[in-house]
Tab-separated table of C-alpha atoms and ligand atoms in Angstrom:
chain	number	residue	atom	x	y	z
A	77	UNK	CA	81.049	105.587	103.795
A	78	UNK	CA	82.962	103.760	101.343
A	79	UNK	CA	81.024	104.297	97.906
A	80	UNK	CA	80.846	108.312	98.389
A	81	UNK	CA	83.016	110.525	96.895
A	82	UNK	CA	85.484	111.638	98.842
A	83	UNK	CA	87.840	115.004	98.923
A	84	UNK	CA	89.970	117.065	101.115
A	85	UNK	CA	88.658	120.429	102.680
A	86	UNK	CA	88.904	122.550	106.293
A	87	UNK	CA	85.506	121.329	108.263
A	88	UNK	CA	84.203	124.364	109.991
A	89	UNK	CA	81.100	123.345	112.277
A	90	UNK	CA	78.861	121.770	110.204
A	91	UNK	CA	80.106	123.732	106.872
A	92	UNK	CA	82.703	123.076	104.523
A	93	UNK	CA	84.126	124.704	101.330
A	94	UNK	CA	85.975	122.746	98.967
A	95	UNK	CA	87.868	124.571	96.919
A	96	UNK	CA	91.278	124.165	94.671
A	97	UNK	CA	92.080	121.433	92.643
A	98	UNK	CA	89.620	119.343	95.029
A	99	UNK	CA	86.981	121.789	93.784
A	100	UNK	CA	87.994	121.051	90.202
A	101	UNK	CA	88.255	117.440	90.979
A	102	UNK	CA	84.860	117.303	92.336
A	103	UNK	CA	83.138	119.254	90.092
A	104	UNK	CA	84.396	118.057	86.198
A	105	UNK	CA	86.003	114.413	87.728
A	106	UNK	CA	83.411	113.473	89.830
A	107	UNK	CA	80.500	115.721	88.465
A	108	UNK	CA	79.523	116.496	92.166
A	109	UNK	CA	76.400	118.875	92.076
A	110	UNK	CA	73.905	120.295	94.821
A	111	UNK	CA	72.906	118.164	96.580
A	112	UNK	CA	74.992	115.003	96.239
A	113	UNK	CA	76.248	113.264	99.167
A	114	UNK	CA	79.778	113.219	99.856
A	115	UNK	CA	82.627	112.381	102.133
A	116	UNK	CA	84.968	114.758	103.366
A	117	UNK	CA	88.548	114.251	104.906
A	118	UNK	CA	90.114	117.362	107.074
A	119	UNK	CA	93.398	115.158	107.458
A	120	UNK	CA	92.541	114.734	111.126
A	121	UNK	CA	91.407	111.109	110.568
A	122	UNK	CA	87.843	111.606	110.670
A	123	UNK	CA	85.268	111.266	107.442
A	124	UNK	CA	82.570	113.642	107.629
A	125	UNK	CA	79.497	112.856	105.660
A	126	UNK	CA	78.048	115.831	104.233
A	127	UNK	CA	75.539	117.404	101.173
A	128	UNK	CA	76.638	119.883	98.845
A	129	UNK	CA	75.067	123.130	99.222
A	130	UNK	CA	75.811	125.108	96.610
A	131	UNK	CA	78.219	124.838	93.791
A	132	UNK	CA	79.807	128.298	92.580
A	133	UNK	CA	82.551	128.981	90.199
A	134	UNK	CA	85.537	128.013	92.153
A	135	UNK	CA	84.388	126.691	95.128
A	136	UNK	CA	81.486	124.523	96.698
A	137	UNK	CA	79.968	124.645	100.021
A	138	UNK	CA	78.181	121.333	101.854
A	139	UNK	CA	76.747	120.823	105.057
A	140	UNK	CA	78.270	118.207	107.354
A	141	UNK	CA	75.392	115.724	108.498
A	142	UNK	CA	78.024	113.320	110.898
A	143	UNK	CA	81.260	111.941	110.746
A	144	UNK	CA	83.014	108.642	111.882
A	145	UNK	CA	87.230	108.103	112.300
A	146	UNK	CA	88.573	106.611	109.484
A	147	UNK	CA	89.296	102.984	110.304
A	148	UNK	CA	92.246	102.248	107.401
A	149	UNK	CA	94.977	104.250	108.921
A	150	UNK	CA	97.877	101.894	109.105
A	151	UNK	CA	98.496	101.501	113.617
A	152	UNK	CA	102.512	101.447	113.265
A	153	UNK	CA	104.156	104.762	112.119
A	154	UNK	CA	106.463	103.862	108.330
A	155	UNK	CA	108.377	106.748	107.347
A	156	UNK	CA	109.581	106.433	103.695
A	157	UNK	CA	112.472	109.121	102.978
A	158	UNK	CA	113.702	109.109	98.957
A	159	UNK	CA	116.427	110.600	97.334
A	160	UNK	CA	114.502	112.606	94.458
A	161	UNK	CA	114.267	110.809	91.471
A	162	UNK	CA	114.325	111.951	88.072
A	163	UNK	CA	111.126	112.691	85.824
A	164	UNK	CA	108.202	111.532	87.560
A	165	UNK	CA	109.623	108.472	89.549
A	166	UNK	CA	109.217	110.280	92.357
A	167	UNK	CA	105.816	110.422	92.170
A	168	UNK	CA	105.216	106.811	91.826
A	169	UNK	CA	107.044	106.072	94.652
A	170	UNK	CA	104.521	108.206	96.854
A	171	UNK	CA	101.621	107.196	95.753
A	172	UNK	CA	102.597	103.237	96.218
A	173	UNK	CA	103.657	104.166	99.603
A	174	UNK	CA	100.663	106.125	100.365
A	175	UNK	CA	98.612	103.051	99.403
A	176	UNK	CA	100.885	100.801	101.735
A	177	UNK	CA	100.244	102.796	104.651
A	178	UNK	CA	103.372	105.455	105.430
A	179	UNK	CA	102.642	107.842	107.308
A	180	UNK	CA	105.028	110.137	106.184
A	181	UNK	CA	107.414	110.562	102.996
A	182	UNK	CA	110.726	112.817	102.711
A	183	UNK	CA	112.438	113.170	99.436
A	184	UNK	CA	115.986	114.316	100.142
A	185	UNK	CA	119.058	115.621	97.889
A	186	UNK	CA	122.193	113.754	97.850
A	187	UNK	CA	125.699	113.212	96.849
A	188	UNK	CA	124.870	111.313	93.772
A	189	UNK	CA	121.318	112.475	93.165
A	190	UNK	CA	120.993	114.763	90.080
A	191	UNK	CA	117.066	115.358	89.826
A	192	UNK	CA	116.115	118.973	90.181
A	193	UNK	CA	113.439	119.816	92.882
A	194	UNK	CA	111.617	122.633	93.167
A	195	UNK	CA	108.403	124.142	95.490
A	196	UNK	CA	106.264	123.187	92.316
A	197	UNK	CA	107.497	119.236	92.431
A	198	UNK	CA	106.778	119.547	96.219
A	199	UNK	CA	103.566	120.518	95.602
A	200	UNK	CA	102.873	118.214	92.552
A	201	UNK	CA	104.303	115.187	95.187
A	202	UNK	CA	101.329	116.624	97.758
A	203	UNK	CA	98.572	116.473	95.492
A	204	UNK	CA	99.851	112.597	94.318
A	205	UNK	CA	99.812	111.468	98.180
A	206	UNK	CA	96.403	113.296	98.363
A	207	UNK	CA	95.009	111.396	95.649
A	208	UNK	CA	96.557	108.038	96.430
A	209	UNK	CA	94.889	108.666	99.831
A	210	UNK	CA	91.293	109.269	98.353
A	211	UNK	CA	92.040	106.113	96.082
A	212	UNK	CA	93.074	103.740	98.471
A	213	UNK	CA	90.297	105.099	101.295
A	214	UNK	CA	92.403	106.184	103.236
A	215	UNK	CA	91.379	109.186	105.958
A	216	UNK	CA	94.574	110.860	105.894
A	217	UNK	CA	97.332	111.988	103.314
A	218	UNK	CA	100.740	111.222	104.013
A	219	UNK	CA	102.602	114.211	104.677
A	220	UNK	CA	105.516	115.202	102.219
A	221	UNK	CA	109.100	117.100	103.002
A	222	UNK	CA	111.862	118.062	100.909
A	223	UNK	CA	115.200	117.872	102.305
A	224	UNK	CA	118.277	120.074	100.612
A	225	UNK	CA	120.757	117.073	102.588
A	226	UNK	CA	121.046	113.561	103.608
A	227	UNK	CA	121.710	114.859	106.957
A	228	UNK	CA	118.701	116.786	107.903
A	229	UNK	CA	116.361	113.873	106.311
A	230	UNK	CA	118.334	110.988	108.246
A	231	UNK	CA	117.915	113.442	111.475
A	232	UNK	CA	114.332	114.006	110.555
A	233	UNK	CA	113.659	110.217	111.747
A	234	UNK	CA	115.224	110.492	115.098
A	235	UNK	CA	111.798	109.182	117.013
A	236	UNK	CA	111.433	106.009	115.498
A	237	UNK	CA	112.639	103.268	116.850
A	238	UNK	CA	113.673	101.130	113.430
A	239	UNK	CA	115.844	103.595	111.106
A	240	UNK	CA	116.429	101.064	108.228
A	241	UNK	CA	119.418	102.467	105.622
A	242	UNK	CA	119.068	100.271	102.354
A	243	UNK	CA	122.286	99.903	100.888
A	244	UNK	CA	123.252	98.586	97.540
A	245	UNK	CA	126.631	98.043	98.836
A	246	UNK	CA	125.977	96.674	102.335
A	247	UNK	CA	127.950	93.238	103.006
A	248	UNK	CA	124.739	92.210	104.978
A	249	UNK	CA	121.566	93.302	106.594
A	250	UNK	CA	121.789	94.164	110.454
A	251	UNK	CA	118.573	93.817	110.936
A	252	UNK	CA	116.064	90.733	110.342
A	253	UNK	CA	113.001	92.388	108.372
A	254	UNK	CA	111.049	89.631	109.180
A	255	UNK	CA	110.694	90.081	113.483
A	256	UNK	CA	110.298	94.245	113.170
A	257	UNK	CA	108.121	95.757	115.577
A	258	UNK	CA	107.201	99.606	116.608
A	259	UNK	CA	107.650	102.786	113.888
A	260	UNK	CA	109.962	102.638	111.003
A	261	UNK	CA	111.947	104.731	108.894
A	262	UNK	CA	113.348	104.139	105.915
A	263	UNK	CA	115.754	105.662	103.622
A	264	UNK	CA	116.157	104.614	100.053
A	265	UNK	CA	119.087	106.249	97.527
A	266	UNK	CA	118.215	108.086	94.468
A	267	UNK	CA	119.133	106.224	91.052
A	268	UNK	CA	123.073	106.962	91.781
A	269	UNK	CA	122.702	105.450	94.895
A	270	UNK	CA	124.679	106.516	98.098
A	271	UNK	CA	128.836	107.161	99.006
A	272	UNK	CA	130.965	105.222	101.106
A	273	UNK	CA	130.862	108.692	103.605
A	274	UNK	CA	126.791	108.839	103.399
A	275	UNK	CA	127.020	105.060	104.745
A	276	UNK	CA	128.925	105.902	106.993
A	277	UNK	CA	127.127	109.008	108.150
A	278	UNK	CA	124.207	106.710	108.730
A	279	UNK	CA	125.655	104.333	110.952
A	280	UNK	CA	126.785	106.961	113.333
A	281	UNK	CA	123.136	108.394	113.529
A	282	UNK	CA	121.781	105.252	114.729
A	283	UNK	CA	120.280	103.646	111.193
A	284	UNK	CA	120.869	99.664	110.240
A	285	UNK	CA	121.973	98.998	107.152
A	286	UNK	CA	119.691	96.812	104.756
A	287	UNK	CA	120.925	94.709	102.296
A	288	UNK	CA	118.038	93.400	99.666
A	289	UNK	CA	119.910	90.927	97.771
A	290	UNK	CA	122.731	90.520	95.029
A	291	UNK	CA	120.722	92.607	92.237
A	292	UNK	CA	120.686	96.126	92.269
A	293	UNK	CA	117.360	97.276	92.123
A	294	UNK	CA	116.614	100.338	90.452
A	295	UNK	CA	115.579	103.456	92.924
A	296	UNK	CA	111.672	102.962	92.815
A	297	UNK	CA	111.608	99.409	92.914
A	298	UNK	CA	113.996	99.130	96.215
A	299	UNK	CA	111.699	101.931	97.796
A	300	UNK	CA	108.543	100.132	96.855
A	301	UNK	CA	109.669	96.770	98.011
A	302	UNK	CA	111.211	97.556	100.942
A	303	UNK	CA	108.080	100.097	102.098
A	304	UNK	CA	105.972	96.630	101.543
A	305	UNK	CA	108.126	94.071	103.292
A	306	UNK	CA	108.257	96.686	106.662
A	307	UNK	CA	104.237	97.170	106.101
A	308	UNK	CA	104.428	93.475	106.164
A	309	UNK	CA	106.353	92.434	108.832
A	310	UNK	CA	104.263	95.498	111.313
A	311	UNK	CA	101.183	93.402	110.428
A	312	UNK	CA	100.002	96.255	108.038
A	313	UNK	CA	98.929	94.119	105.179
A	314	UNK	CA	96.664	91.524	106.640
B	688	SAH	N1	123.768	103.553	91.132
B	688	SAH	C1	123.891	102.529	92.098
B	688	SAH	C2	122.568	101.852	92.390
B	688	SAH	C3	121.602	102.691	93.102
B	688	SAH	S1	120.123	101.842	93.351
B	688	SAH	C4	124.840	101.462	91.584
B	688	SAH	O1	125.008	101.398	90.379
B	688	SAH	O2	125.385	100.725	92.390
B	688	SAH	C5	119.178	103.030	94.239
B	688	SAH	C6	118.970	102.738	95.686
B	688	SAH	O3	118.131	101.589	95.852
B	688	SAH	C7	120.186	102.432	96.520
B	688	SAH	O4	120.865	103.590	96.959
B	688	SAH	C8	119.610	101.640	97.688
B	688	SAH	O5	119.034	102.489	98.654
B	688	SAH	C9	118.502	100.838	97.004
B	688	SAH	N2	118.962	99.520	96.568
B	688	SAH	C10	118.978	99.039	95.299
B	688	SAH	N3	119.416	97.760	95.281
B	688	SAH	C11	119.691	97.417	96.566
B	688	SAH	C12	120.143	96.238	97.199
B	688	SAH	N4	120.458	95.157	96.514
B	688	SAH	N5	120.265	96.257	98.544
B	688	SAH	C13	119.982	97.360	99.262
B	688	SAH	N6	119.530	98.508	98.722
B	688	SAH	C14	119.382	98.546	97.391
């Protein structure tokens, strides 16, 4: 199924609409007409094969001939959690993290963090993970949640069983990257990094503190990095 087009839309039976900006991506991007065979992803893990029906003004409709379950969904959970970055850094860091297999991405607020966030960048950051999805073949799109405090994001990873806190002022790591096994979460600062009391609030909810070297790496790059090296070490990259 690799070389069809693929987009996002409810499966109903064996009908589907695609409407939205995956209508508009289809239709002017991708020049999808009647009758052109396509893949569609209902964020359930399966890709549907299907022909397009009809083509209207805002919407298409296509007929779902069989569908298979994706096969590039990473097998260990990575949670990525952000503090929100300014201008469109945030962005970047979703869609590299979306390509090396989280499953999941929060963007949080912080003490230091001074990029404004809105329900429009929340939706602009859903669409990026959508499309980093569609790029990199994958059959689902990382989910994305805002969180107004570094609390409720750090509680938001309770389940997993690696909470990793990267910390530009950490003595040491507590944790060996290289022998991780099970689900991961991990929590990189925004550019003005994190307090001495947001360390600290960290440790007593369970997370190990990460220490990536003797050069402070800027927001994006520390997220990036670290989202690879855990993708790594779970066997995610081979
Ligand atoms: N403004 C801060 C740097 C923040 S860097 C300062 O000047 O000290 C942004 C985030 O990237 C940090 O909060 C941390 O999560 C991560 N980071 C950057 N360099 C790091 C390092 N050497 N070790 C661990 N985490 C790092």
């Amino acid at each position: 199924m690799s070389g069809r087009r693929r987009f996002f839309a409810a499966v109903n039976g064996s009908e589907a609409v695609i409407d939205g900006d995956e209508f508009v991506h289809a239709v002017t991007v991708q020049r999808v007409d009647t009758g052109s065979e396509i893949c569609i992803l209902d964020g359930s893990g399966k890709e549907y094969t299907a022909i397009v029906t009809g083509v209207g003004k805002r919407s298409l409709t296509a007929h779902v001939t069989g569908y298979a379950e994706g096969d590039r969904e990473p097998r260990t959970p990575v949670y990525l959690l952000i503090g929100a970055l300014k201008g469109d850094k945030t962005e970047l860091v979703v869609q590299k993290a979306c390509e090396l297999g989280a499953e999941k991405i929060g963007v949080f607020a912080s003490e230091y963090c001074s990029a404004y966030f809105n329900e429009n960048k929340l939706e602009r950051l859903k669409k990026v993970s959508r499309e980093a999805a569609k790029q990199c073949m994958r059959s689902r799109a990382p989910e994305v949640e805002y969180f107004n405090t570094l609390k409720s994001a750090l509680l938001s990873a309770e389940k997993y069983k690696n909470k990793l806190f990267a910390c530009e002022f950490a003595d040491a790591s507590d944790v060996g990257l290289s022998s991780l096994g099970g689900a991961t979460a991990i929590v990189v600062g925004s550019e003005g990094g994190f307090s001495e009391k947001e360390f600290a609030l960290s440790k007593e909810l369970g997370f190990s503190a990460v220490y990536l070297g003797r050069r402070i790496l800027r927001a994006e790059t520390a997220a990036i990095a670290l989202t690879a090296i855990v993708a790594n070490a779970l066997g995610e990259l081979k």
